[in-house]
Protein backbone atom coordinates (compact mmCIF):
# COMPACT_ATOMS: atom_id res chain seq x y z
CA MET A 1 -24.62 31.59 -27.66
CA TYR A 2 -24.58 31.84 -23.90
CA THR A 3 -24.78 28.90 -21.33
CA VAL A 4 -26.48 29.10 -17.94
CA THR A 5 -25.60 26.81 -15.32
CA LYS A 6 -26.58 26.08 -11.75
CA ILE A 7 -23.44 26.49 -9.48
CA THR A 8 -22.70 25.92 -5.80
CA SER A 9 -20.52 29.31 -5.49
CA VAL A 10 -19.35 32.42 -7.28
CA ASP A 11 -15.59 32.97 -8.06
CA VAL A 12 -15.43 36.21 -5.78
CA SER A 13 -12.54 37.99 -7.86
CA THR A 14 -14.66 37.67 -11.09
CA PHE A 15 -17.57 38.70 -9.14
CA ASP A 16 -15.74 41.87 -8.08
CA GLU A 17 -14.39 42.44 -11.69
CA ILE A 18 -17.87 42.37 -13.23
CA TYR A 19 -19.15 44.66 -10.60
CA ASN A 20 -16.20 47.12 -10.89
CA GLY A 21 -16.11 47.12 -14.76
CA ASP A 22 -19.85 48.62 -14.80
CA LYS A 23 -20.30 49.81 -11.35
CA GLU A 24 -22.45 52.90 -12.46
CA ARG A 25 -25.03 50.96 -14.46
CA ILE A 26 -25.34 47.91 -11.88
CA SER A 27 -25.54 50.25 -8.93
CA THR A 28 -28.40 52.46 -10.83
CA ALA A 29 -30.07 49.20 -11.67
CA ILE A 30 -30.20 47.65 -8.08
CA GLY A 31 -30.48 51.04 -6.09
CA TYR A 32 -27.48 51.16 -4.27
CA ASP A 33 -23.76 51.17 -4.58
CA ASP A 34 -22.30 48.70 -2.23
CA LEU A 35 -20.25 45.76 -3.49
CA ASP A 36 -19.89 44.02 -0.34
CA VAL A 37 -23.77 43.97 0.37
CA LEU A 38 -24.33 42.65 -3.20
CA ARG A 39 -21.29 39.93 -2.84
CA ALA A 40 -22.81 38.78 0.32
CA PHE A 41 -26.26 37.89 -1.48
CA PHE A 42 -24.34 35.41 -3.58
CA THR A 43 -21.80 34.00 -1.01
CA GLN A 44 -24.22 33.15 1.82
CA ASP A 45 -25.39 29.59 2.00
CA ASP A 46 -29.17 29.89 2.55
CA GLY A 47 -30.54 27.64 -0.02
CA ASP A 48 -30.85 29.96 -2.86
CA TYR A 49 -29.92 28.95 -6.23
CA ILE A 50 -26.83 30.64 -8.19
CA PHE A 51 -26.55 30.55 -11.91
CA GLN A 52 -23.51 31.42 -13.85
CA VAL A 53 -23.69 32.72 -17.40
CA THR A 54 -20.91 32.18 -19.67
CA ASP A 55 -20.10 33.07 -23.31
CA SER A 56 -18.81 30.86 -26.02
CA SER A 57 -15.37 31.42 -24.85
CA ASN A 58 -16.22 30.49 -21.27
CA GLN A 59 -15.84 33.96 -19.94
CA ILE A 60 -17.98 34.42 -17.14
CA MET A 61 -20.81 37.21 -18.33
CA ALA A 62 -23.09 37.25 -15.44
CA TYR A 63 -24.16 35.64 -12.06
CA ILE A 64 -27.87 35.41 -10.98
CA MET A 65 -29.31 34.52 -7.64
CA GLY A 66 -32.63 33.01 -7.34
CA GLU A 67 -35.22 31.90 -4.37
CA PRO A 68 -36.65 28.60 -5.25
CA ASN A 69 -40.22 27.66 -4.12
CA ILE A 70 -40.21 23.93 -5.36
CA GLN A 71 -43.83 23.42 -4.12
CA ASP A 72 -45.36 25.86 -6.23
CA SER A 73 -42.74 25.56 -9.27
CA ILE A 74 -41.74 29.19 -8.98
CA ILE A 75 -38.21 30.62 -8.72
CA ARG A 76 -37.87 34.32 -7.62
CA ILE A 77 -35.05 36.07 -9.25
CA VAL A 78 -33.77 38.66 -6.91
CA HIS A 79 -30.33 39.54 -7.48
CA MET A 80 -28.21 39.68 -10.94
CA ILE A 81 -24.89 40.98 -11.81
CA THR A 82 -24.02 41.27 -15.63
CA ARG A 83 -21.00 42.66 -17.46
CA SER A 84 -23.20 44.74 -19.66
CA SER A 85 -26.50 46.10 -20.49
CA ASP A 86 -26.96 43.71 -23.46
CA THR A 87 -25.94 40.40 -21.49
CA ILE A 88 -29.40 39.60 -20.49
CA ALA A 89 -30.72 39.46 -24.04
CA ASN A 90 -28.39 36.92 -24.76
CA PHE A 91 -29.22 34.37 -21.90
CA VAL A 92 -33.01 34.77 -21.96
CA GLU A 93 -33.65 31.34 -23.89
CA PRO A 94 -30.75 29.15 -22.35
CA SER A 95 -31.97 30.41 -18.78
CA ALA A 96 -35.55 29.57 -19.54
CA ASN A 97 -34.48 26.02 -20.68
CA LEU A 98 -32.74 25.53 -17.49
CA MET A 99 -35.48 26.75 -15.14
CA LYS A 100 -37.83 24.30 -16.97
CA SER A 101 -35.50 21.56 -16.55
CA LEU A 102 -35.23 22.07 -12.81
CA GLY A 103 -38.94 21.98 -12.55
CA PHE A 104 -39.98 25.50 -12.53
CA SER A 105 -43.26 26.90 -14.63
CA GLU A 106 -42.93 30.57 -13.24
CA VAL A 107 -40.18 33.06 -12.93
CA HIS A 108 -40.74 36.23 -10.73
CA PHE A 109 -38.22 38.84 -11.13
CA CYS A 110 -37.70 41.35 -8.39
CA VAL A 111 -37.13 44.74 -10.11
CA LYS A 112 -36.84 48.38 -9.23
CA VAL A 113 -40.25 50.04 -10.45
CA GLY A 114 -39.37 52.25 -13.27
CA GLY A 115 -35.73 51.12 -13.71
CA SER A 116 -34.62 49.67 -17.05
CA SER A 117 -35.34 45.93 -15.91
CA TYR A 118 -38.95 46.87 -14.93
CA ASN A 119 -40.22 47.39 -18.65
CA PHE A 120 -37.91 44.53 -19.97
CA CYS A 121 -39.37 42.21 -17.74
CA ARG A 122 -42.96 43.43 -18.22
CA ASN A 123 -42.33 42.81 -22.06
CA ASN A 124 -41.66 39.25 -21.33
CA LEU A 125 -37.69 39.84 -21.76
CA ASN A 126 -38.56 40.65 -25.41
CA ARG A 127 -39.28 37.08 -25.99
CA ASN A 128 -43.01 36.44 -26.30
CA GLY A 129 -42.49 32.87 -27.46
CA ILE A 130 -40.48 32.06 -24.09
CA TYR A 131 -42.20 33.72 -21.69
CA SER A 132 -45.72 35.11 -20.92
CA HIS A 133 -46.54 38.03 -18.63
CA ILE A 134 -48.86 37.11 -15.68
CA GLY A 135 -48.94 40.04 -13.60
CA GLU A 136 -46.99 41.76 -10.64
CA THR A 137 -46.92 42.08 -6.98
CA GLY A 138 -47.76 45.43 -5.18
CA HIS A 139 -44.89 47.99 -5.05
CA THR A 140 -42.89 47.93 -1.90
CA GLU A 141 -42.01 50.96 0.17
CA ASP A 142 -38.46 51.01 -1.24
CA GLY A 143 -39.85 50.88 -4.90
CA TYR A 144 -39.50 47.30 -5.81
CA THR A 145 -41.92 44.84 -7.35
CA ASP A 146 -41.96 41.18 -8.69
CA ILE A 147 -42.87 40.87 -12.20
CA LYS A 148 -44.38 37.30 -12.74
CA LEU A 149 -43.94 35.44 -15.90
CA ASN A 150 -44.87 31.87 -17.22
CA ILE A 151 -42.17 29.80 -19.09
CA LEU A 152 -43.65 28.72 -22.28
């Protein structure tokens, strides 16, 4: 079982290790290959929320960054870095529970249209009992959209 916790900063060496361990998959998913740019999103202090995902042996499996909109009870997940392609499936439920405990009723995932995360998010992260699809925003010029999900 994976655990998701809200943290104040990432461990930069672990972040770099995760990125370099699966660089091709990560850069394809996010649409660019630049560790410094991606790391900067997680290390700047601008009010965004950072989450850490650990496995049962406390190994860090992922970092997630979200932009909170407390007034509307929405968190927009804009950046994520995971150790492997199956990591996300293991933290869907604990992340939903944490988001609810923080007062969020919707999660918006910023994804690359047509990428692997696009259909996964549109399909409620394959967990219909945890999320329900609301819709998506229009596509941006650079090929991204927000998939909007209710937390059940």
